[in-house]
PDB file of C-alpha atoms in Angstrom:
ATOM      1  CA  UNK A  28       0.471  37.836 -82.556  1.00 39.00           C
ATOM      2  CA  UNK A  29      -0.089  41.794 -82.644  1.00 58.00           C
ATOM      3  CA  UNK A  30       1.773  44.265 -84.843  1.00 62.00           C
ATOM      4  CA  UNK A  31       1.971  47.324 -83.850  1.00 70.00           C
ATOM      5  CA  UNK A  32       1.701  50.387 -86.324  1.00 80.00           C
ATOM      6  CA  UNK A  33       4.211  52.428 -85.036  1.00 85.00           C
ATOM      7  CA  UNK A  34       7.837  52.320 -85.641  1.00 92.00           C
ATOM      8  CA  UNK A  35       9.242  50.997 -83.113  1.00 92.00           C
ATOM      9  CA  UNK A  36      13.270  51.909 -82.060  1.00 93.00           C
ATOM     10  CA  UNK A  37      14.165  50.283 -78.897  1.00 92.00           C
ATOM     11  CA  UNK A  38      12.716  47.398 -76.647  1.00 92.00           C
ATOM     12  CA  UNK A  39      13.336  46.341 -73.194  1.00 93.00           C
ATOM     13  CA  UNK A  40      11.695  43.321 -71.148  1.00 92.00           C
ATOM     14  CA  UNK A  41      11.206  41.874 -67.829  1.00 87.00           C
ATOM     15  CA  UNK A  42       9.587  39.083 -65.911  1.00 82.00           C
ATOM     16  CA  UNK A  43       6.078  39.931 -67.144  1.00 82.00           C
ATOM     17  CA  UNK A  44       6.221  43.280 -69.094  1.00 87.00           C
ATOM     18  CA  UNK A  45       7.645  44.709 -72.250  1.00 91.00           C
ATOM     19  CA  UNK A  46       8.378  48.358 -73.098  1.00 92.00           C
ATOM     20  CA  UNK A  47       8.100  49.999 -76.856  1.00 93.00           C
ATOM     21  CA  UNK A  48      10.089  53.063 -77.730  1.00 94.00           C
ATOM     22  CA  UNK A  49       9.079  55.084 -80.955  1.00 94.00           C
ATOM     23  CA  UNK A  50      10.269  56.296 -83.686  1.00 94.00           C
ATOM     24  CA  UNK A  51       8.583  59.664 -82.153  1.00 94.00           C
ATOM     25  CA  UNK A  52       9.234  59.413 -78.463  1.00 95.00           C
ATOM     26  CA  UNK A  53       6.236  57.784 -77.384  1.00 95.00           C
ATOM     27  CA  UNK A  54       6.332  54.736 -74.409  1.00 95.00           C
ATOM     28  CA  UNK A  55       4.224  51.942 -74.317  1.00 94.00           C
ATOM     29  CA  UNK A  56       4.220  49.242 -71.621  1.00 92.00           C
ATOM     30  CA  UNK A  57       2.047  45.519 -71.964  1.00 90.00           C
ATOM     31  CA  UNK A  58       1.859  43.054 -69.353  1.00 86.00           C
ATOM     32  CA  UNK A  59       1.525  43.526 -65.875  1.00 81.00           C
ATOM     33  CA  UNK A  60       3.412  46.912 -65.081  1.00 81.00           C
ATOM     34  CA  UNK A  61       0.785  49.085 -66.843  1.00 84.00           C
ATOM     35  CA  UNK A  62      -0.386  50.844 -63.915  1.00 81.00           C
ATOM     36  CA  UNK A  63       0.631  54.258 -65.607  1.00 85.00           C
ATOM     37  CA  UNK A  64      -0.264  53.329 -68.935  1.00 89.00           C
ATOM     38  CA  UNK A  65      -3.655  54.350 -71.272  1.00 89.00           C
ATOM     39  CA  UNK A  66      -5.351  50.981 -70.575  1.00 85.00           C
ATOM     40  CA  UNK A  67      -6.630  51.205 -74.239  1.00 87.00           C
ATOM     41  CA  UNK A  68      -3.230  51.441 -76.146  1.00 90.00           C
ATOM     42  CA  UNK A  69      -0.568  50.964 -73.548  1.00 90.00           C
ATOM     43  CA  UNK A  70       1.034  54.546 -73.721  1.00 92.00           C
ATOM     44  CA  UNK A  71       2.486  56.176 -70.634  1.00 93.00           C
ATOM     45  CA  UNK A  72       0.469  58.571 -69.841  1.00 91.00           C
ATOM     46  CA  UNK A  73       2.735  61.207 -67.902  1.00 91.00           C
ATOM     47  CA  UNK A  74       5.103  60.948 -70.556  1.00 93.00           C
ATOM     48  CA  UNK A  75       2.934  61.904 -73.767  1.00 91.00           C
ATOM     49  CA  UNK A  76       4.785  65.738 -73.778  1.00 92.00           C
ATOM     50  CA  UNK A  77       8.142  64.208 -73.774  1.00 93.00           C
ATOM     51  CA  UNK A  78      10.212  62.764 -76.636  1.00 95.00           C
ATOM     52  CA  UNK A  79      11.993  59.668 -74.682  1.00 95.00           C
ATOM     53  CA  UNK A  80      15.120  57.903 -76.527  1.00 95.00           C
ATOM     54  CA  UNK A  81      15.887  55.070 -74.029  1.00 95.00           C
ATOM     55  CA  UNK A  82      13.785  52.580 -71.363  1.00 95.00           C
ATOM     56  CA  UNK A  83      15.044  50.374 -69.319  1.00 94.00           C
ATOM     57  CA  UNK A  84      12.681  47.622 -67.118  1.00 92.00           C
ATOM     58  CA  UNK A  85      13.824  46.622 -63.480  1.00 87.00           C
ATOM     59  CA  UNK A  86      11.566  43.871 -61.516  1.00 82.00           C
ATOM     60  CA  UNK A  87       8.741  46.356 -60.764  1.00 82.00           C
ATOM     61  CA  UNK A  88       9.676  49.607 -62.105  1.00 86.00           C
ATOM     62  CA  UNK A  89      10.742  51.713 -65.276  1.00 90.00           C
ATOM     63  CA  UNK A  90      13.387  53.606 -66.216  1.00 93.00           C
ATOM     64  CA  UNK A  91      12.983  56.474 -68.968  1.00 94.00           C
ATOM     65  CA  UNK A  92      15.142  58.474 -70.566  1.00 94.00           C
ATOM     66  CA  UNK A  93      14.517  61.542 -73.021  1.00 94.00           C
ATOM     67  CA  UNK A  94      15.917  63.689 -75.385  1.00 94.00           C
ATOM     68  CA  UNK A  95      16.738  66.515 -72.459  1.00 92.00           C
ATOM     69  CA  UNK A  96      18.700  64.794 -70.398  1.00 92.00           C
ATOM     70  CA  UNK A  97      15.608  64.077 -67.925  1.00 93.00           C
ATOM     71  CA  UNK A  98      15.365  60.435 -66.503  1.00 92.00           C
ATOM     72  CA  UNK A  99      11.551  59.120 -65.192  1.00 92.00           C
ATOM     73  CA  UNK A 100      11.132  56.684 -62.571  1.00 90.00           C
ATOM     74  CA  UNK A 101       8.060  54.760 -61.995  1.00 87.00           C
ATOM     75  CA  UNK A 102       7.020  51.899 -60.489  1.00 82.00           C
ATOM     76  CA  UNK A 103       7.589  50.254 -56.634  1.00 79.00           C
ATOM     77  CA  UNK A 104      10.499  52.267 -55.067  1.00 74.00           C
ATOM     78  CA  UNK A 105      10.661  49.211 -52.029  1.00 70.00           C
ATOM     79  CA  UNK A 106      14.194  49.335 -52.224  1.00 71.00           C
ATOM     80  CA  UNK A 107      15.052  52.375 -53.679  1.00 76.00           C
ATOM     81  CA  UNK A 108      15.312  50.829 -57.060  1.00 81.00           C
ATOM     82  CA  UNK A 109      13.591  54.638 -58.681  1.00 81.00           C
ATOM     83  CA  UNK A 110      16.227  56.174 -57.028  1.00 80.00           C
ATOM     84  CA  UNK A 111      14.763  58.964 -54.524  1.00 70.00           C
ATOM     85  CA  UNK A 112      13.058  58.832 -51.594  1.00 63.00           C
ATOM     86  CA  UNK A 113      10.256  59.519 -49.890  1.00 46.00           C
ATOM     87  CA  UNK A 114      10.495  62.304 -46.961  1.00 40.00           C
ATOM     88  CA  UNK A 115       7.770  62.525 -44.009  1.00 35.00           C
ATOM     89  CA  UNK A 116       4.549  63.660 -45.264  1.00 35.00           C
ATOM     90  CA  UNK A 117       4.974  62.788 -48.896  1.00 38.00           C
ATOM     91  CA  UNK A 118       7.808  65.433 -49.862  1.00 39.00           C
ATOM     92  CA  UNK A 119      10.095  64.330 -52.300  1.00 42.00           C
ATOM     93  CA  UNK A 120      13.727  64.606 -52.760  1.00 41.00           C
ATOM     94  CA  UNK A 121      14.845  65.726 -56.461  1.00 45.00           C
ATOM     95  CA  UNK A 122      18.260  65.501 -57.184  1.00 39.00           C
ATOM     96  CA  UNK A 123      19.766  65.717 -60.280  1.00 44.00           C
ATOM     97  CA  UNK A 124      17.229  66.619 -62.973  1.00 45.00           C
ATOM     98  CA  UNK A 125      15.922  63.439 -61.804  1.00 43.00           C
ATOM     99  CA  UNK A 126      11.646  63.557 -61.793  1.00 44.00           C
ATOM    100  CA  UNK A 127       8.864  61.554 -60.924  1.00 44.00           C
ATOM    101  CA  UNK A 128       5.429  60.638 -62.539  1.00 43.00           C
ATOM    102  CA  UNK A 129       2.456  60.063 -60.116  1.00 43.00           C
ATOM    103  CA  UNK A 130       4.116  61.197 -56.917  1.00 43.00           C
ATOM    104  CA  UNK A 131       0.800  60.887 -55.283  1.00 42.00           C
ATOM    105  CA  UNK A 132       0.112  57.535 -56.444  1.00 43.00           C
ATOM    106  CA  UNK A 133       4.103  56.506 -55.749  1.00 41.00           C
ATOM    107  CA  UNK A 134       3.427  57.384 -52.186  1.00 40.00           C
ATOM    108  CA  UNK A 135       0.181  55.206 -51.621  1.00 41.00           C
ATOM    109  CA  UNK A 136       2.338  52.663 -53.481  1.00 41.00           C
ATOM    110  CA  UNK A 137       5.499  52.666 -51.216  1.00 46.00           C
ATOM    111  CA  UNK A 138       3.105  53.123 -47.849  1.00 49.00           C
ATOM    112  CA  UNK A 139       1.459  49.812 -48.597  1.00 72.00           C
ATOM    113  CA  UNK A 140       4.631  48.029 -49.121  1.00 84.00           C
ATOM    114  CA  UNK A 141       6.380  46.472 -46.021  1.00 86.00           C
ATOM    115  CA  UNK A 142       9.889  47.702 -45.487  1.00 85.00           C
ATOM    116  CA  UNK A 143      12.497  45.101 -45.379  1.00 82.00           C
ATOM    117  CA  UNK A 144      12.883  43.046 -42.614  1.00 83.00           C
ATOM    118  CA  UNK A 145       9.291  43.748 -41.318  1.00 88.00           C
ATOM    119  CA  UNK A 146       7.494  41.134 -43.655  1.00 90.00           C
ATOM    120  CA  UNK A 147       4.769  38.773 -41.948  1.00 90.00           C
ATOM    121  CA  UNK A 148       5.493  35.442 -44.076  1.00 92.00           C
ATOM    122  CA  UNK A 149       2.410  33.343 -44.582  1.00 92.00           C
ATOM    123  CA  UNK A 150       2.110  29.682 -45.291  1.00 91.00           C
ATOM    124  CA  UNK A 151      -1.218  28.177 -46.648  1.00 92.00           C
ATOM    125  CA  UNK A 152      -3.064  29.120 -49.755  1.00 93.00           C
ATOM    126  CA  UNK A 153      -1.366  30.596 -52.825  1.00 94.00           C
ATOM    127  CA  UNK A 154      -2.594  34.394 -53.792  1.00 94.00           C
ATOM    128  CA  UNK A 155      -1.656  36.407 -56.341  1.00 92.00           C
ATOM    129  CA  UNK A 156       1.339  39.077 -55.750  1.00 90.00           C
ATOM    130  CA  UNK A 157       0.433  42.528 -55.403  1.00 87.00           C
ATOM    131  CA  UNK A 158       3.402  43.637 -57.516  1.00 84.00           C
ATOM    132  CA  UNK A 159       4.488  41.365 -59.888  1.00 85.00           C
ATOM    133  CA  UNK A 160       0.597  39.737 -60.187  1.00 86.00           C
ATOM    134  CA  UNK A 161       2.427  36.315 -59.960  1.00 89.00           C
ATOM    135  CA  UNK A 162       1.179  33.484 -57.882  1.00 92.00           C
ATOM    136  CA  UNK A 163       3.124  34.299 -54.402  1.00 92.00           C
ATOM    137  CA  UNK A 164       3.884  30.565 -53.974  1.00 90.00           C
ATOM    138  CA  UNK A 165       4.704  28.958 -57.512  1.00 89.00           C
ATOM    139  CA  UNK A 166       5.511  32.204 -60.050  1.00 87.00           C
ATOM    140  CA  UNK A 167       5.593  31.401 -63.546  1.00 85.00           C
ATOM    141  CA  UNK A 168       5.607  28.056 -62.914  1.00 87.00           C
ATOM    142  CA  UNK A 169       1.752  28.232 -61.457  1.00 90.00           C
ATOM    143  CA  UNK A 170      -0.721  26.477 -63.229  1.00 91.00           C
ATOM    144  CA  UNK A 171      -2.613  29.520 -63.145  1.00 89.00           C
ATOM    145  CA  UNK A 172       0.120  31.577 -64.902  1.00 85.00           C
ATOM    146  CA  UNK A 173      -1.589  34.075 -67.448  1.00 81.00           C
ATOM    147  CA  UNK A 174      -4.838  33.565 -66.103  1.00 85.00           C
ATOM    148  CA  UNK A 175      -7.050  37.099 -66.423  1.00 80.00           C
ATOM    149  CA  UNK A 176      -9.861  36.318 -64.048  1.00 84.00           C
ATOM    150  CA  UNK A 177      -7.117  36.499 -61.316  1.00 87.00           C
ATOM    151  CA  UNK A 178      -6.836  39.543 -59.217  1.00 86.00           C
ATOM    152  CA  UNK A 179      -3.758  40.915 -57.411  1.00 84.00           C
ATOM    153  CA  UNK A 180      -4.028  39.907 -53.277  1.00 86.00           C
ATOM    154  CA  UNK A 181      -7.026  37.366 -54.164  1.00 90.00           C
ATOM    155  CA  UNK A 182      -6.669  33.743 -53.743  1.00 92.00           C
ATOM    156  CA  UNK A 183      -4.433  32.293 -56.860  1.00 93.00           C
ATOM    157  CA  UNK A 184      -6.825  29.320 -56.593  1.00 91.00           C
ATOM    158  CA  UNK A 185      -3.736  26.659 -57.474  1.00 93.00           C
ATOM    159  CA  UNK A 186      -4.199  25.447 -54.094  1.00 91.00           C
ATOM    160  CA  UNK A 187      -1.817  25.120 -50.893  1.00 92.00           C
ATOM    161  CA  UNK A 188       2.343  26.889 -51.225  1.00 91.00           C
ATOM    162  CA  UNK A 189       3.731  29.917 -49.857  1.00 92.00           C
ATOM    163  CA  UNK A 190       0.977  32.973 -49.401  1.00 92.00           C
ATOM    164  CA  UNK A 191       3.223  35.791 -49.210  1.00 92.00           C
ATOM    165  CA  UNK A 192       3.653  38.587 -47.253  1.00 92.00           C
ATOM    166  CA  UNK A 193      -0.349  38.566 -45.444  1.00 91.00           C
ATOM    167  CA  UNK A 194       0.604  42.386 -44.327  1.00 88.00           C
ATOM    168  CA  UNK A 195       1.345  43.765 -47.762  1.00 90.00           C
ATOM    169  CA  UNK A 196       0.514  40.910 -50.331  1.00 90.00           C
ATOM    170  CA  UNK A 197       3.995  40.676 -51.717  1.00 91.00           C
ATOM    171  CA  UNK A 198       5.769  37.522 -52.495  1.00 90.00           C
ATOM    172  CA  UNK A 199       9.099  36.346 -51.633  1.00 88.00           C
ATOM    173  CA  UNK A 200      10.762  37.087 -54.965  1.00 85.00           C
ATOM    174  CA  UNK A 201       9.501  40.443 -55.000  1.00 85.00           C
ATOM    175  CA  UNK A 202      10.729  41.264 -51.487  1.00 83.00           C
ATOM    176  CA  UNK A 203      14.418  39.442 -52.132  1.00 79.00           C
ATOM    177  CA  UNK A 204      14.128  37.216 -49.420  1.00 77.00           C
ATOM    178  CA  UNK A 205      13.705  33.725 -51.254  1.00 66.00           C
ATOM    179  CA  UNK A 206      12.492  30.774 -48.912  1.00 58.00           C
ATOM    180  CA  UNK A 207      15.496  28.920 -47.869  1.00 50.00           C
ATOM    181  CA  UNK A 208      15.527  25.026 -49.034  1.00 45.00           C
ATOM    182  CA  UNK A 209      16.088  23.337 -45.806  1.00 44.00           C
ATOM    183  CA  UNK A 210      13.119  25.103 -44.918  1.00 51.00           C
ATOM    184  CA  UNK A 211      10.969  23.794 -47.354  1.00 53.00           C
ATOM    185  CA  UNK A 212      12.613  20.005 -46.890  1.00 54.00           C
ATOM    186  CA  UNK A 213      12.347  20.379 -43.399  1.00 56.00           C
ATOM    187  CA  UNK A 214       8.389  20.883 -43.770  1.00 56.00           C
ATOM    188  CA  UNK A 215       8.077  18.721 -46.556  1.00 57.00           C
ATOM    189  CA  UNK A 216       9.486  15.483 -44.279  1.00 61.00           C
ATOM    190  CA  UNK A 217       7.094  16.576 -41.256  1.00 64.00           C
ATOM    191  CA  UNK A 218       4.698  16.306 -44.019  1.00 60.00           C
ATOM    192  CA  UNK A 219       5.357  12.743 -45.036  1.00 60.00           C
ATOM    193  CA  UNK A 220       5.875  11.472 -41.589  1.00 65.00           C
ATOM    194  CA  UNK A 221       2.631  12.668 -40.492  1.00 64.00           C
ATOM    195  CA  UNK A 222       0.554  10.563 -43.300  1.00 58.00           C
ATOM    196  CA  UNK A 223       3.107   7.832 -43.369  1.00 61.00           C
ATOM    197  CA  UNK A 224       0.002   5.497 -42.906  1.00 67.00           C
ATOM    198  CA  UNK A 225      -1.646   6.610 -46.095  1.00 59.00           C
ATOM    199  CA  UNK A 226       1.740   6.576 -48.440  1.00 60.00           C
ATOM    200  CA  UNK A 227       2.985   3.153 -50.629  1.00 62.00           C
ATOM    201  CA  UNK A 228       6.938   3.552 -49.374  1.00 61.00           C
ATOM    202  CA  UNK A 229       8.689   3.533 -46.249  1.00 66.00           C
ATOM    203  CA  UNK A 230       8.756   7.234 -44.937  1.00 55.00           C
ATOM    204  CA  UNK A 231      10.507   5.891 -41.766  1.00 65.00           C
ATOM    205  CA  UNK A 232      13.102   4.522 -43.556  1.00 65.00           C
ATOM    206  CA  UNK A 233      12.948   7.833 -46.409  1.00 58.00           C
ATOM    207  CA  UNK A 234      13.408  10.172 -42.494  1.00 58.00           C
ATOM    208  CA  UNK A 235      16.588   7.808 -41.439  1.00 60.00           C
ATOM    209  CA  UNK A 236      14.487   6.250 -38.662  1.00 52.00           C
ATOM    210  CA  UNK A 237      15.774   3.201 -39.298  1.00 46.00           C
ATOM    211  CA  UNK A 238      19.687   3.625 -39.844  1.00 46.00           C
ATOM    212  CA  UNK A 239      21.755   1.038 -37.432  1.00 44.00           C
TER     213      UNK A 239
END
Protein backbone atom coordinates (compact mmCIF):
# COMPACT_ATOMS: atom_id res chain seq x y z
CA UNK A 1 0.00 0.00 0.00
CA UNK A 2 1.22 3.55 -1.37
CA UNK A 3 1.43 6.77 0.64
CA UNK A 4 1.27 9.56 -0.95
CA UNK A 5 3.45 12.70 0.03
CA UNK A 6 1.08 15.22 -0.33
CA UNK A 7 -1.50 16.34 2.04
CA UNK A 8 -4.31 15.19 1.09
CA UNK A 9 -7.97 17.16 2.03
CA UNK A 10 -10.78 15.47 0.39
CA UNK A 11 -11.43 11.99 -1.33
CA UNK A 12 -14.09 10.71 -3.50
CA UNK A 13 -14.49 7.07 -5.11
CA UNK A 14 -16.26 5.09 -7.63
CA UNK A 15 -16.56 1.70 -9.20
CA UNK A 16 -12.89 1.57 -10.23
CA UNK A 17 -11.28 5.03 -9.55
CA UNK A 18 -10.37 7.26 -6.69
CA UNK A 19 -9.80 11.04 -6.69
CA UNK A 20 -7.14 13.02 -4.27
CA UNK A 21 -7.68 16.64 -3.44
CA UNK A 22 -4.66 18.67 -1.93
CA UNK A 23 -3.84 20.57 0.54
CA UNK A 24 -2.74 22.99 -2.54
CA UNK A 25 -5.41 22.44 -5.13
CA UNK A 26 -3.92 19.82 -7.06
CA UNK A 27 -6.25 16.57 -8.53
CA UNK A 28 -5.13 13.27 -8.86
CA UNK A 29 -7.15 10.35 -10.26
CA UNK A 30 -5.90 6.22 -10.01
CA UNK A 31 -7.68 3.49 -11.50
CA UNK A 32 -9.31 3.34 -14.63
CA UNK A 33 -10.66 7.00 -15.29
CA UNK A 34 -7.15 8.46 -15.84
CA UNK A 35 -7.56 9.33 -19.32
CA UNK A 36 -6.79 13.10 -18.42
CA UNK A 37 -4.34 12.41 -15.91
CA UNK A 38 -0.11 12.63 -16.05
CA UNK A 39 0.24 8.84 -16.49
CA UNK A 40 3.39 9.16 -14.24
CA UNK A 41 1.80 10.72 -11.04
CA UNK A 42 -1.90 10.74 -11.64
CA UNK A 43 -2.44 14.63 -11.73
CA UNK A 44 -5.06 16.18 -13.96
CA UNK A 45 -3.46 17.69 -16.33
CA UNK A 46 -5.90 20.60 -17.51
CA UNK A 47 -6.33 21.48 -14.08
CA UNK A 48 -2.59 22.14 -12.87
CA UNK A 49 -3.37 26.33 -13.03
CA UNK A 50 -6.34 25.94 -10.88
CA UNK A 51 -6.63 25.64 -7.08
CA UNK A 52 -9.73 23.01 -6.86
CA UNK A 53 -11.51 22.59 -3.26
CA UNK A 54 -14.06 19.83 -4.06
CA UNK A 55 -14.35 16.45 -6.57
CA UNK A 56 -16.93 14.49 -6.94
CA UNK A 57 -16.79 10.86 -9.13
CA UNK A 58 -19.96 9.77 -11.20
CA UNK A 59 -19.78 6.20 -13.14
CA UNK A 60 -17.49 7.54 -15.91
CA UNK A 61 -16.88 11.08 -15.29
CA UNK A 62 -15.54 13.83 -12.80
CA UNK A 63 -16.78 16.57 -11.24
CA UNK A 64 -14.37 19.52 -10.05
CA UNK A 65 -14.82 22.30 -8.24
CA UNK A 66 -12.36 25.33 -7.46
CA UNK A 67 -11.74 28.12 -5.46
CA UNK A 68 -13.55 30.62 -8.23
CA UNK A 69 -16.61 29.33 -8.40
CA UNK A 70 -15.67 27.34 -11.77
CA UNK A 71 -16.96 23.65 -11.98
CA UNK A 72 -14.89 21.03 -14.61
CA UNK A 73 -16.49 18.24 -16.23
CA UNK A 74 -14.71 15.39 -17.71
CA UNK A 75 -15.25 12.17 -18.62
CA UNK A 76 -18.21 10.26 -20.98
CA UNK A 77 -21.06 12.84 -21.35
CA UNK A 78 -23.48 9.60 -22.84
CA UNK A 79 -26.18 10.85 -20.91
CA UNK A 80 -25.48 14.18 -20.18
CA UNK A 81 -24.05 13.28 -16.86
CA UNK A 82 -21.05 16.55 -17.54
CA UNK A 83 -23.82 18.59 -17.98
CA UNK A 84 -23.57 20.40 -21.56
CA UNK A 85 -23.90 19.33 -24.77
CA UNK A 86 -22.50 18.85 -27.77
CA UNK A 87 -23.85 21.13 -30.83
CA UNK A 88 -23.31 20.07 -34.68
CA UNK A 89 -19.80 20.30 -35.63
CA UNK A 90 -18.23 20.13 -32.22
CA UNK A 91 -19.47 23.64 -30.77
CA UNK A 92 -20.12 23.66 -27.30
CA UNK A 93 -22.71 25.12 -25.16
CA UNK A 94 -21.30 27.04 -21.92
CA UNK A 95 -23.66 28.00 -19.53
CA UNK A 96 -23.06 29.11 -16.32
CA UNK A 97 -19.33 29.54 -15.69
CA UNK A 98 -19.53 25.98 -16.38
CA UNK A 99 -16.09 24.75 -18.60
CA UNK A 100 -14.72 21.87 -20.14
CA UNK A 101 -11.22 20.16 -20.32
CA UNK A 102 -10.32 18.35 -23.63
CA UNK A 103 -13.27 19.49 -25.70
CA UNK A 104 -11.60 17.93 -28.62
CA UNK A 105 -11.00 14.73 -27.06
CA UNK A 106 -14.78 14.92 -25.29
CA UNK A 107 -16.11 15.03 -28.77
CA UNK A 108 -14.23 11.89 -30.25
CA UNK A 109 -15.36 10.44 -26.91
CA UNK A 110 -19.18 11.11 -27.13
CA UNK A 111 -19.10 10.32 -31.21
CA UNK A 112 -17.96 6.80 -30.48
CA UNK A 113 -20.53 6.19 -27.92
CA UNK A 114 -23.98 4.84 -29.08
CA UNK A 115 -26.87 7.02 -28.09
CA UNK A 116 -29.49 5.38 -26.09
CA UNK A 117 -31.75 3.19 -27.53
CA UNK A 118 -29.49 2.54 -30.62
CA UNK A 119 -27.19 -0.15 -28.88
CA UNK A 120 -26.41 -3.46 -30.96
CA UNK A 121 -26.39 -6.07 -27.90
CA UNK A 122 -24.01 -8.93 -28.45
CA UNK A 123 -24.04 -12.37 -26.97
CA UNK A 124 -20.87 -14.63 -27.12
CA UNK A 125 -17.45 -13.89 -25.82
CA UNK A 126 -16.79 -11.54 -22.90
CA UNK A 127 -14.56 -8.23 -23.85
CA UNK A 128 -13.50 -5.68 -21.89
CA UNK A 129 -15.74 -2.32 -21.62
CA UNK A 130 -14.59 0.59 -23.37
CA UNK A 131 -15.56 2.86 -20.47
CA UNK A 132 -15.49 1.40 -17.33
CA UNK A 133 -12.50 -1.31 -18.60
CA UNK A 134 -14.72 -3.98 -16.86
CA UNK A 135 -15.42 -7.32 -18.35
CA UNK A 136 -18.81 -6.44 -20.41
CA UNK A 137 -20.35 -9.76 -19.29
CA UNK A 138 -19.28 -10.52 -15.54
CA UNK A 139 -17.89 -6.86 -14.02
CA UNK A 140 -16.11 -7.10 -10.91
CA UNK A 141 -17.09 -10.33 -10.44
CA UNK A 142 -14.80 -11.58 -13.64
CA UNK A 143 -12.13 -13.75 -12.95
CA UNK A 144 -10.11 -11.50 -14.87
CA UNK A 145 -10.92 -8.46 -12.65
CA UNK A 146 -7.65 -6.30 -12.19
CA UNK A 147 -5.90 -7.98 -14.78
CA UNK A 148 -3.30 -5.31 -16.68
CA UNK A 149 -2.55 -7.26 -19.81
CA UNK A 150 -6.27 -6.61 -20.68
CA UNK A 151 -7.13 -3.96 -23.12
CA UNK A 152 -10.38 -1.96 -23.41
CA UNK A 153 -12.70 -3.57 -26.60
CA UNK A 154 -10.26 -6.77 -26.67
CA UNK A 155 -11.45 -10.12 -25.78
CA UNK A 156 -11.73 -10.35 -21.69
CA UNK A 157 -10.50 -13.93 -22.26
CA UNK A 158 -12.96 -15.33 -19.20
CA UNK A 159 -14.74 -17.09 -21.82
CA UNK A 160 -18.53 -17.10 -23.10
CA UNK A 161 -21.35 -14.08 -21.23
CA UNK A 162 -22.69 -11.00 -22.51
CA UNK A 163 -20.19 -9.06 -25.17
CA UNK A 164 -21.58 -5.73 -25.00
CA UNK A 165 -22.53 -3.24 -27.18
CA UNK A 166 -20.36 -4.77 -30.68
CA UNK A 167 -21.06 -1.04 -32.21
CA UNK A 168 -19.45 0.97 -29.45
CA UNK A 169 -17.84 -1.62 -26.96
CA UNK A 170 -19.88 -0.55 -24.00
CA UNK A 171 -21.43 -2.85 -21.55
CA UNK A 172 -24.81 -3.03 -20.21
CA UNK A 173 -24.10 -1.34 -16.88
CA UNK A 174 -22.46 1.42 -18.47
CA UNK A 175 -25.30 2.08 -20.93
CA UNK A 176 -28.22 1.62 -17.99
CA UNK A 177 -29.94 -0.94 -19.69
CA UNK A 178 -29.19 -4.10 -17.40
CA UNK A 179 -30.09 -7.58 -19.06
CA UNK A 180 -33.43 -8.52 -17.83
CA UNK A 181 -33.50 -12.01 -15.74
CA UNK A 182 -36.10 -13.87 -17.58
CA UNK A 183 -33.91 -13.27 -20.32
CA UNK A 184 -31.03 -14.83 -19.07
CA UNK A 185 -33.31 -17.94 -17.50
CA UNK A 186 -35.02 -18.16 -20.57
CA UNK A 187 -31.54 -18.87 -22.44
CA UNK A 188 -30.10 -20.61 -19.71
CA UNK A 189 -33.12 -23.53 -19.89
CA UNK A 190 -32.72 -23.68 -23.88
CA UNK A 191 -29.28 -24.29 -22.78
CA UNK A 192 -29.88 -27.29 -20.59
CA UNK A 193 -32.49 -28.81 -22.74
CA UNK A 194 -30.30 -28.85 -25.63
CA UNK A 195 -27.42 -31.09 -23.81
CA UNK A 196 -29.92 -32.84 -21.65
CA UNK A 197 -28.12 -36.07 -22.93
CA UNK A 198 -24.78 -35.10 -21.51
CA UNK A 199 -26.16 -33.74 -17.88
CA UNK A 200 -26.54 -36.26 -14.48
CA UNK A 201 -30.35 -34.82 -13.59
CA UNK A 202 -33.54 -34.73 -15.23
CA UNK A 203 -33.66 -31.41 -17.33
CA UNK A 204 -37.12 -32.57 -18.62
CA UNK A 205 -38.43 -32.79 -15.45
CA UNK A 206 -36.07 -29.33 -14.18
CA UNK A 207 -38.24 -27.54 -17.79
CA UNK A 208 -41.83 -28.91 -16.34
CA UNK A 209 -42.01 -31.42 -19.21
CA UNK A 210 -43.23 -33.79 -17.15
CA UNK A 211 -45.98 -32.09 -14.83
CA UNK A 212 -49.48 -34.21 -14.98
Amino acid sequence: MESMSKHVVYTACNNGSSGILTKEGEVYIFGKDTTHCDHATGQVTDLKDTVATQIALGKAHAVVLTDRGQVYTFGINNKGQCGRDFLPGGAVKEANNVTMAEEEEETEVEDGICPDGKHKWKRDQCMVCTVCGECTGYSLNCCNSGDKERQSAMLCGCGAGESGCSECGICRTCAGEQVLEMEDHGKQLELLARHKDYLPFDVEQLLGGNEK
